Amino acid sequence: DYRAIQTARIQAADKLLKDSQEKQPRLAATQSKLEALRSVMGLGDRQAEKDLNGYGRAVAKDPDPEIAHTGRLMLFDMSLDALANGEMKETQTLLAELKKLIADKPDAPGVFVVTRKAAIVLQQVGHREAALDAYQAIGNAYKDSQEPQLATEARAMLAKASDADLAHH
């Protein structure tokens, strides 16, 4: 049973978080708990959504910057869902957080993926200017990446932003 597995993951993570003060186990447990809560939320569980939001906020305040970053990424990803399904209309806060995530830890796992997803969602829900702004921010941050695939995608985003910009004027 999918829900039982996720619940067991959450309990295991809680135990590890209670028992360990070491960074790697804490980071792994935090990520596991965030993912499990996210999975349960995906089943339409409103309580899991509240739990995830609360836990994400707590994690985002963790004294360890890497662990805090994990919480911020999850909260950001949740706000994308809210934007995509029309629960959120305002984009300035989202854009500001997108730029901050890139500025703070551009090479952290998940940052490129979640910020690219944000740009796409902004475009899909009709926030054209915000989407262009996001494409430019992401493109500029990653266009000289050591990872060829990232650099290529980033340059494509910059091209997309400037094409759309020209078409707009």
mmCIF file with all atom_site columns, C-alpha atoms in Angstrom:
data_model
loop_
_atom_site.group_PDB
_atom_site.id
_atom_site.type_symbol
_atom_site.label_atom_id
_atom_site.label_alt_id
_atom_site.label_comp_id
_atom_site.label_asym_id
_atom_site.label_entity_id
_atom_site.label_seq_id
_atom_site.pdbx_PDB_ins_code
_atom_site.Cartn_x
_atom_site.Cartn_y
_atom_site.Cartn_z
_atom_site.occupancy
_atom_site.B_iso_or_equiv
_atom_site.pdbx_formal_charge
_atom_site.auth_seq_id
_atom_site.auth_comp_id
_atom_site.auth_asym_id
_atom_site.auth_atom_id
_atom_site.pdbx_PDB_model_num
ATOM 1   C CA . ASP A 1 1   ? 0.000  0.000  0.000   1.00 0.00 ? 1   ASP A CA 1
ATOM 2   C CA . TYR A 1 2   ? 1.541  3.212  -1.269  1.00 0.00 ? 2   TYR A CA 1
ATOM 3   C CA . ARG A 1 3   ? 0.316  5.378  1.604   1.00 0.00 ? 3   ARG A CA 1
ATOM 4   C CA . ALA A 1 4   ? 1.628  2.895  4.204   1.00 0.00 ? 4   ALA A CA 1
ATOM 5   C CA . ILE A 1 5   ? 5.066  2.931  2.567   1.00 0.00 ? 5   ILE A CA 1
ATOM 6   C CA . GLN A 1 6   ? 5.184  6.754  2.629   1.00 0.00 ? 6   GLN A CA 1
ATOM 7   C CA . THR A 1 7   ? 4.009  6.807  6.254   1.00 0.00 ? 7   THR A CA 1
ATOM 8   C CA . ALA A 1 8   ? 6.772  4.337  7.156   1.00 0.00 ? 8   ALA A CA 1
ATOM 9   C CA . ARG A 1 9   ? 9.307  6.598  5.375   1.00 0.00 ? 9   ARG A CA 1
ATOM 10  C CA . ILE A 1 10  ? 8.109  9.589  7.413   1.00 0.00 ? 10  ILE A CA 1
ATOM 11  C CA . GLN A 1 11  ? 8.378  7.623  10.685  1.00 0.00 ? 11  GLN A CA 1
ATOM 12  C CA . ALA A 1 12  ? 11.858 6.334  9.801   1.00 0.00 ? 12  ALA A CA 1
ATOM 13  C CA . ALA A 1 13  ? 12.971 9.858  8.919   1.00 0.00 ? 13  ALA A CA 1
ATOM 14  C CA . ASP A 1 14  ? 11.572 11.228 12.185  1.00 0.00 ? 14  ASP A CA 1
ATOM 15  C CA . LYS A 1 15  ? 13.457 8.585  14.165  1.00 0.00 ? 15  LYS A CA 1
ATOM 16  C CA . LEU A 1 16  ? 16.707 9.324  12.346  1.00 0.00 ? 16  LEU A CA 1
ATOM 17  C CA . LEU A 1 17  ? 16.259 13.066 12.843  1.00 0.00 ? 17  LEU A CA 1
ATOM 18  C CA . LYS A 1 18  ? 15.677 12.487 16.560  1.00 0.00 ? 18  LYS A CA 1
ATOM 19  C CA . ASP A 1 19  ? 18.659 10.140 16.943  1.00 0.00 ? 19  ASP A CA 1
ATOM 20  C CA . SER A 1 20  ? 21.300 11.844 14.810  1.00 0.00 ? 20  SER A CA 1
ATOM 21  C CA . GLN A 1 21  ? 22.994 15.228 14.883  1.00 0.00 ? 21  GLN A CA 1
ATOM 22  C CA . GLU A 1 22  ? 25.304 14.419 11.960  1.00 0.00 ? 22  GLU A CA 1
ATOM 23  C CA . LYS A 1 23  ? 24.826 16.353 8.751   1.00 0.00 ? 23  LYS A CA 1
ATOM 24  C CA . GLN A 1 24  ? 24.551 13.541 6.152   1.00 0.00 ? 24  GLN A CA 1
ATOM 25  C CA . PRO A 1 25  ? 21.969 11.424 7.978   1.00 0.00 ? 25  PRO A CA 1
ATOM 26  C CA . ARG A 1 26  ? 19.973 14.583 8.838   1.00 0.00 ? 26  ARG A CA 1
ATOM 27  C CA . LEU A 1 27  ? 20.042 15.749 5.219   1.00 0.00 ? 27  LEU A CA 1
ATOM 28  C CA . ALA A 1 28  ? 19.014 12.313 3.908   1.00 0.00 ? 28  ALA A CA 1
ATOM 29  C CA . ALA A 1 29  ? 16.221 11.990 6.496   1.00 0.00 ? 29  ALA A CA 1
ATOM 30  C CA . THR A 1 30  ? 14.973 15.512 5.751   1.00 0.00 ? 30  THR A CA 1
ATOM 31  C CA . GLN A 1 31  ? 14.864 14.880 2.000   1.00 0.00 ? 31  GLN A CA 1
ATOM 32  C CA . SER A 1 32  ? 13.164 11.532 2.517   1.00 0.00 ? 32  SER A CA 1
ATOM 33  C CA . LYS A 1 33  ? 10.514 13.028 4.799   1.00 0.00 ? 33  LYS A CA 1
ATOM 34  C CA . LEU A 1 34  ? 9.843  15.927 2.411   1.00 0.00 ? 34  LEU A CA 1
ATOM 35  C CA . GLU A 1 35  ? 9.474  13.512 -0.522  1.00 0.00 ? 35  GLU A CA 1
ATOM 36  C CA . ALA A 1 36  ? 7.211  11.149 1.413   1.00 0.00 ? 36  ALA A CA 1
ATOM 37  C CA . LEU A 1 37  ? 4.950  13.997 2.569   1.00 0.00 ? 37  LEU A CA 1
ATOM 38  C CA . ARG A 1 38  ? 4.874  15.255 -1.013  1.00 0.00 ? 38  ARG A CA 1
ATOM 39  C CA . SER A 1 39  ? 3.834  11.788 -2.221  1.00 0.00 ? 39  SER A CA 1
ATOM 40  C CA . VAL A 1 40  ? 1.009  11.551 0.328   1.00 0.00 ? 40  VAL A CA 1
ATOM 41  C CA . MET A 1 41  ? -0.078 15.070 -0.619  1.00 0.00 ? 41  MET A CA 1
ATOM 42  C CA . GLY A 1 42  ? -0.201 13.854 -4.236  1.00 0.00 ? 42  GLY A CA 1
ATOM 43  C CA . LEU A 1 43  ? -2.933 11.434 -3.164  1.00 0.00 ? 43  LEU A CA 1
ATOM 44  C CA . GLY A 1 44  ? -5.084 14.459 -2.364  1.00 0.00 ? 44  GLY A CA 1
ATOM 45  C CA . ASP A 1 45  ? -4.416 14.397 1.380   1.00 0.00 ? 45  ASP A CA 1
ATOM 46  C CA . ARG A 1 46  ? -5.004 17.961 2.612   1.00 0.00 ? 46  ARG A CA 1
ATOM 47  C CA . GLN A 1 47  ? -3.468 17.213 6.018   1.00 0.00 ? 47  GLN A CA 1
ATOM 48  C CA . ALA A 1 48  ? -0.264 16.034 4.305   1.00 0.00 ? 48  ALA A CA 1
ATOM 49  C CA . GLU A 1 49  ? -0.213 19.327 2.424   1.00 0.00 ? 49  GLU A CA 1
ATOM 50  C CA . LYS A 1 50  ? -0.458 21.257 5.721   1.00 0.00 ? 50  LYS A CA 1
ATOM 51  C CA . ASP A 1 51  ? 2.202  19.006 7.299   1.00 0.00 ? 51  ASP A CA 1
ATOM 52  C CA . LEU A 1 52  ? 4.508  19.450 4.317   1.00 0.00 ? 52  LEU A CA 1
ATOM 53  C CA . ASN A 1 53  ? 4.075  23.200 4.350   1.00 0.00 ? 53  ASN A CA 1
ATOM 54  C CA . GLY A 1 54  ? 4.797  23.401 8.075   1.00 0.00 ? 54  GLY A CA 1
ATOM 55  C CA . TYR A 1 55  ? 7.717  20.995 7.884   1.00 0.00 ? 55  TYR A CA 1
ATOM 56  C CA . GLY A 1 56  ? 9.127  22.764 4.816   1.00 0.00 ? 56  GLY A CA 1
ATOM 57  C CA . ARG A 1 57  ? 9.029  26.083 6.677   1.00 0.00 ? 57  ARG A CA 1
ATOM 58  C CA . ALA A 1 58  ? 10.753 24.547 9.710   1.00 0.00 ? 58  ALA A CA 1
ATOM 59  C CA . VAL A 1 59  ? 13.426 22.945 7.518   1.00 0.00 ? 59  VAL A CA 1
ATOM 60  C CA . ALA A 1 60  ? 13.982 26.246 5.679   1.00 0.00 ? 60  ALA A CA 1
ATOM 61  C CA . LYS A 1 61  ? 15.074 27.728 9.036   1.00 0.00 ? 61  LYS A CA 1
ATOM 62  C CA . ASP A 1 62  ? 17.543 24.904 9.823   1.00 0.00 ? 62  ASP A CA 1
ATOM 63  C CA . PRO A 1 63  ? 20.950 26.181 10.992  1.00 0.00 ? 63  PRO A CA 1
ATOM 64  C CA . ASP A 1 64  ? 22.631 23.991 8.345   1.00 0.00 ? 64  ASP A CA 1
ATOM 65  C CA . PRO A 1 65  ? 22.485 25.945 5.051   1.00 0.00 ? 65  PRO A CA 1
ATOM 66  C CA . GLU A 1 66  ? 22.229 22.818 2.894   1.00 0.00 ? 66  GLU A CA 1
ATOM 67  C CA . ILE A 1 67  ? 19.336 21.414 4.901   1.00 0.00 ? 67  ILE A CA 1
ATOM 68  C CA . ALA A 1 68  ? 17.618 24.829 4.951   1.00 0.00 ? 68  ALA A CA 1
ATOM 69  C CA . HIS A 1 69  ? 18.024 25.000 1.176   1.00 0.00 ? 69  HIS A CA 1
ATOM 70  C CA . THR A 1 70  ? 16.242 21.639 0.800   1.00 0.00 ? 70  THR A CA 1
ATOM 71  C CA . GLY A 1 71  ? 13.242 23.081 2.657   1.00 0.00 ? 71  GLY A CA 1
ATOM 72  C CA . ARG A 1 72  ? 13.237 26.234 0.525   1.00 0.00 ? 72  ARG A CA 1
ATOM 73  C CA . LEU A 1 73  ? 13.302 24.174 -2.676  1.00 0.00 ? 73  LEU A CA 1
ATOM 74  C CA . MET A 1 74  ? 10.337 22.096 -1.536  1.00 0.00 ? 74  MET A CA 1
ATOM 75  C CA . LEU A 1 75  ? 8.314  25.178 -0.546  1.00 0.00 ? 75  LEU A CA 1
ATOM 76  C CA . PHE A 1 76  ? 9.157  26.755 -3.893  1.00 0.00 ? 76  PHE A CA 1
ATOM 77  C CA . ASP A 1 77  ? 8.058  23.620 -5.740  1.00 0.00 ? 77  ASP A CA 1
ATOM 78  C CA . MET A 1 78  ? 4.777  23.608 -3.779  1.00 0.00 ? 78  MET A CA 1
ATOM 79  C CA . SER A 1 79  ? 4.141  27.227 -4.747  1.00 0.00 ? 79  SER A CA 1
ATOM 80  C CA . LEU A 1 80  ? 4.521  26.171 -8.409  1.00 0.00 ? 80  LEU A CA 1
ATOM 81  C CA . ASP A 1 81  ? 1.697  23.673 -7.921  1.00 0.00 ? 81  ASP A CA 1
ATOM 82  C CA . ALA A 1 82  ? -0.438 26.441 -6.421  1.00 0.00 ? 82  ALA A CA 1
ATOM 83  C CA . LEU A 1 83  ? 0.343  28.661 -9.418  1.00 0.00 ? 83  LEU A CA 1
ATOM 84  C CA . ALA A 1 84  ? -0.366 25.864 -11.917 1.00 0.00 ? 84  ALA A CA 1
ATOM 85  C CA . ASN A 1 85  ? -3.768 25.020 -10.459 1.00 0.00 ? 85  ASN A CA 1
ATOM 86  C CA . GLY A 1 86  ? -4.834 28.650 -10.070 1.00 0.00 ? 86  GLY A CA 1
ATOM 87  C CA . GLU A 1 87  ? -4.625 28.879 -6.259  1.00 0.00 ? 87  GLU A CA 1
ATOM 88  C CA . MET A 1 88  ? -1.915 31.528 -6.564  1.00 0.00 ? 88  MET A CA 1
ATOM 89  C CA . LYS A 1 89  ? -2.055 34.562 -8.846  1.00 0.00 ? 89  LYS A CA 1
ATOM 90  C CA . GLU A 1 90  ? 0.794  36.741 -7.607  1.00 0.00 ? 90  GLU A CA 1
ATOM 91  C CA . THR A 1 91  ? 4.179  36.105 -9.278  1.00 0.00 ? 91  THR A CA 1
ATOM 92  C CA . GLN A 1 92  ? 6.582  38.696 -7.833  1.00 0.00 ? 92  GLN A CA 1
ATOM 93  C CA . THR A 1 93  ? 7.340  36.698 -4.663  1.00 0.00 ? 93  THR A CA 1
ATOM 94  C CA . LEU A 1 94  ? 7.837  33.560 -6.738  1.00 0.00 ? 94  LEU A CA 1
ATOM 95  C CA . LEU A 1 95  ? 10.232 35.365 -9.099  1.00 0.00 ? 95  LEU A CA 1
ATOM 96  C CA . ALA A 1 96  ? 12.160 36.854 -6.199  1.00 0.00 ? 96  ALA A CA 1
ATOM 97  C CA . GLU A 1 97  ? 12.568 33.410 -4.594  1.00 0.00 ? 97  GLU A CA 1
ATOM 98  C CA . LEU A 1 98  ? 13.577 31.895 -7.954  1.00 0.00 ? 98  LEU A CA 1
ATOM 99  C CA . LYS A 1 99  ? 16.359 34.488 -8.299  1.00 0.00 ? 99  LYS A CA 1
ATOM 100 C CA . LYS A 1 100 ? 17.404 33.986 -4.681  1.00 0.00 ? 100 LYS A CA 1
ATOM 101 C CA . LEU A 1 101 ? 17.583 30.175 -5.056  1.00 0.00 ? 101 LEU A CA 1
ATOM 102 C CA . ILE A 1 102 ? 19.833 30.603 -8.102  1.00 0.00 ? 102 ILE A CA 1
ATOM 103 C CA . ALA A 1 103 ? 21.982 33.260 -6.441  1.00 0.00 ? 103 ALA A CA 1
ATOM 104 C CA . ASP A 1 104 ? 22.404 31.330 -3.184  1.00 0.00 ? 104 ASP A CA 1
ATOM 105 C CA . LYS A 1 105 ? 23.190 27.848 -4.474  1.00 0.00 ? 105 LYS A CA 1
ATOM 106 C CA . PRO A 1 106 ? 23.083 27.564 -8.274  1.00 0.00 ? 106 PRO A CA 1
ATOM 107 C CA . ASP A 1 107 ? 24.819 24.171 -8.253  1.00 0.00 ? 107 ASP A CA 1
ATOM 108 C CA . ALA A 1 108 ? 22.740 22.574 -5.517  1.00 0.00 ? 108 ALA A CA 1
ATOM 109 C CA . PRO A 1 109 ? 20.829 19.523 -6.731  1.00 0.00 ? 109 PRO A CA 1
ATOM 110 C CA . GLY A 1 110 ? 17.375 20.396 -7.973  1.00 0.00 ? 110 GLY A CA 1
ATOM 111 C CA . VAL A 1 111 ? 17.827 24.159 -8.359  1.00 0.00 ? 111 VAL A CA 1
ATOM 112 C CA . PHE A 1 112 ? 18.085 24.179 -12.147 1.00 0.00 ? 112 PHE A CA 1
ATOM 113 C CA . VAL A 1 113 ? 15.249 21.660 -12.528 1.00 0.00 ? 113 VAL A CA 1
ATOM 114 C CA . VAL A 1 114 ? 12.812 23.427 -10.203 1.00 0.00 ? 114 VAL A CA 1
ATOM 115 C CA . THR A 1 115 ? 13.571 26.920 -11.522 1.00 0.00 ? 115 THR A CA 1
ATOM 116 C CA . ARG A 1 116 ? 13.168 25.739 -15.133 1.00 0.00 ? 116 ARG A CA 1
ATOM 117 C CA . LYS A 1 117 ? 9.849  24.164 -14.123 1.00 0.00 ? 117 LYS A CA 1
ATOM 118 C CA . ALA A 1 118 ? 8.847  27.537 -12.639 1.00 0.00 ? 118 ALA A CA 1
ATOM 119 C CA . ALA A 1 119 ? 9.581  29.374 -15.897 1.00 0.00 ? 119 ALA A CA 1
ATOM 120 C CA . ILE A 1 120 ? 7.527  26.830 -17.852 1.00 0.00 ? 120 ILE A CA 1
ATOM 121 C CA . VAL A 1 121 ? 4.591  27.010 -15.395 1.00 0.00 ? 121 VAL A CA 1
ATOM 122 C CA . LEU A 1 122 ? 4.668  30.837 -15.485 1.00 0.00 ? 122 LEU A CA 1
ATOM 123 C CA . GLN A 1 123 ? 4.485  30.692 -19.276 1.00 0.00 ? 123 GLN A CA 1
ATOM 124 C CA . GLN A 1 124 ? 1.702  28.074 -19.280 1.00 0.00 ? 124 GLN A CA 1
ATOM 125 C CA . VAL A 1 125 ? -0.533 30.050 -16.935 1.00 0.00 ? 125 VAL A CA 1
ATOM 126 C CA . GLY A 1 126 ? -0.081 33.216 -19.005 1.00 0.00 ? 126 GLY A CA 1
ATOM 127 C CA . HIS A 1 127 ? 2.386  35.227 -16.908 1.00 0.00 ? 127 HIS A CA 1
ATOM 128 C CA . ARG A 1 128 ? 4.453  36.073 -19.987 1.00 0.00 ? 128 ARG A CA 1
ATOM 129 C CA . GLU A 1 129 ? 6.636  38.845 -18.554 1.00 0.00 ? 129 GLU A CA 1
ATOM 130 C CA . ALA A 1 130 ? 7.438  36.866 -15.412 1.00 0.00 ? 130 ALA A CA 1
ATOM 131 C CA . ALA A 1 131 ? 8.274  33.805 -17.535 1.00 0.00 ? 131 ALA A CA 1
ATOM 132 C CA . LEU A 1 132 ? 10.670 35.861 -19.702 1.00 0.00 ? 132 LEU A CA 1
ATOM 133 C CA . ASP A 1 133 ? 12.252 37.298 -16.572 1.00 0.00 ? 133 ASP A CA 1
ATOM 134 C CA . ALA A 1 134 ? 12.694 33.757 -15.193 1.00 0.00 ? 134 ALA A CA 1
ATOM 135 C CA . TYR A 1 135 ? 14.160 32.430 -18.473 1.00 0.00 ? 135 TYR A CA 1
ATOM 136 C CA . GLN A 1 136 ? 16.664 35.293 -18.493 1.00 0.00 ? 136 GLN A CA 1
ATOM 137 C CA . ALA A 1 137 ? 17.677 34.811 -14.855 1.00 0.00 ? 137 ALA A CA 1
ATOM 138 C CA . ILE A 1 138 ? 18.129 31.046 -15.302 1.00 0.00 ? 138 ILE A CA 1
ATOM 139 C CA . GLY A 1 139 ? 19.815 31.415 -18.692 1.00 0.00 ? 139 GLY A CA 1
ATOM 140 C CA . ASN A 1 140 ? 22.334 33.947 -17.418 1.00 0.00 ? 140 ASN A CA 1
ATOM 141 C CA . ALA A 1 141 ? 23.110 31.887 -14.324 1.00 0.00 ? 141 ALA A CA 1
ATOM 142 C CA . TYR A 1 142 ? 23.801 28.646 -16.210 1.00 0.00 ? 142 TYR A CA 1
ATOM 143 C CA . LYS A 1 143 ? 24.951 29.662 -19.712 1.00 0.00 ? 143 LYS A CA 1
ATOM 144 C CA . ASP A 1 144 ? 28.623 29.092 -18.780 1.00 0.00 ? 144 ASP A CA 1
ATOM 145 C CA . SER A 1 145 ? 27.998 25.948 -16.733 1.00 0.00 ? 145 SER A CA 1
ATOM 146 C CA . GLN A 1 146 ? 30.687 23.256 -16.745 1.00 0.00 ? 146 GLN A CA 1
ATOM 147 C CA . GLU A 1 147 ? 27.908 20.781 -17.540 1.00 0.00 ? 147 GLU A CA 1
ATOM 148 C CA . PRO A 1 148 ? 27.428 20.978 -21.324 1.00 0.00 ? 148 PRO A CA 1
ATOM 149 C CA . GLN A 1 149 ? 23.758 19.966 -21.193 1.00 0.00 ? 149 GLN A CA 1
ATOM 150 C CA . LEU A 1 150 ? 22.966 22.654 -18.612 1.00 0.00 ? 150 LEU A CA 1
ATOM 151 C CA . ALA A 1 151 ? 24.848 25.302 -20.591 1.00 0.00 ? 151 ALA A CA 1
ATOM 152 C CA . THR A 1 152 ? 23.011 24.319 -23.793 1.00 0.00 ? 152 THR A CA 1
ATOM 153 C CA . GLU A 1 153 ? 19.596 24.455 -22.111 1.00 0.00 ? 153 GLU A CA 1
ATOM 154 C CA . ALA A 1 154 ? 20.463 27.790 -20.494 1.00 0.00 ? 154 ALA A CA 1
ATOM 155 C CA . ARG A 1 155 ? 21.464 29.311 -23.834 1.00 0.00 ? 155 ARG A CA 1
ATOM 156 C CA . ALA A 1 156 ? 18.227 28.034 -25.371 1.00 0.00 ? 156 ALA A CA 1
ATOM 157 C CA . MET A 1 157 ? 16.303 29.804 -22.586 1.00 0.00 ? 157 MET A CA 1
ATOM 158 C CA . LEU A 1 158 ? 18.136 33.067 -23.287 1.00 0.00 ? 158 LEU A CA 1
ATOM 159 C CA . ALA A 1 159 ? 17.372 32.720 -27.008 1.00 0.00 ? 159 ALA A CA 1
ATOM 160 C CA . LYS A 1 160 ? 13.719 32.017 -26.201 1.00 0.00 ? 160 LYS A CA 1
ATOM 161 C CA . ALA A 1 161 ? 13.575 35.078 -23.941 1.00 0.00 ? 161 ALA A CA 1
ATOM 162 C CA . SER A 1 162 ? 15.134 37.402 -26.505 1.00 0.00 ? 162 SER A CA 1
ATOM 163 C CA . ASP A 1 163 ? 13.011 36.047 -29.398 1.00 0.00 ? 163 ASP A CA 1
ATOM 164 C CA . ALA A 1 164 ? 9.854  36.549 -27.350 1.00 0.00 ? 164 ALA A CA 1
ATOM 165 C CA . ASP A 1 165 ? 11.137 39.955 -26.326 1.00 0.00 ? 165 ASP A CA 1
ATOM 166 C CA . LEU A 1 166 ? 11.654 41.024 -29.945 1.00 0.00 ? 166 LEU A CA 1
ATOM 167 C CA . ALA A 1 167 ? 8.257  39.671 -30.960 1.00 0.00 ? 167 ALA A CA 1
ATOM 168 C CA . HIS A 1 168 ? 6.709  41.673 -28.128 1.00 0.00 ? 168 HIS A CA 1
ATOM 169 C CA . HIS A 1 169 ? 8.129  45.066 -29.195 1.00 0.00 ? 169 HIS A CA 1
#
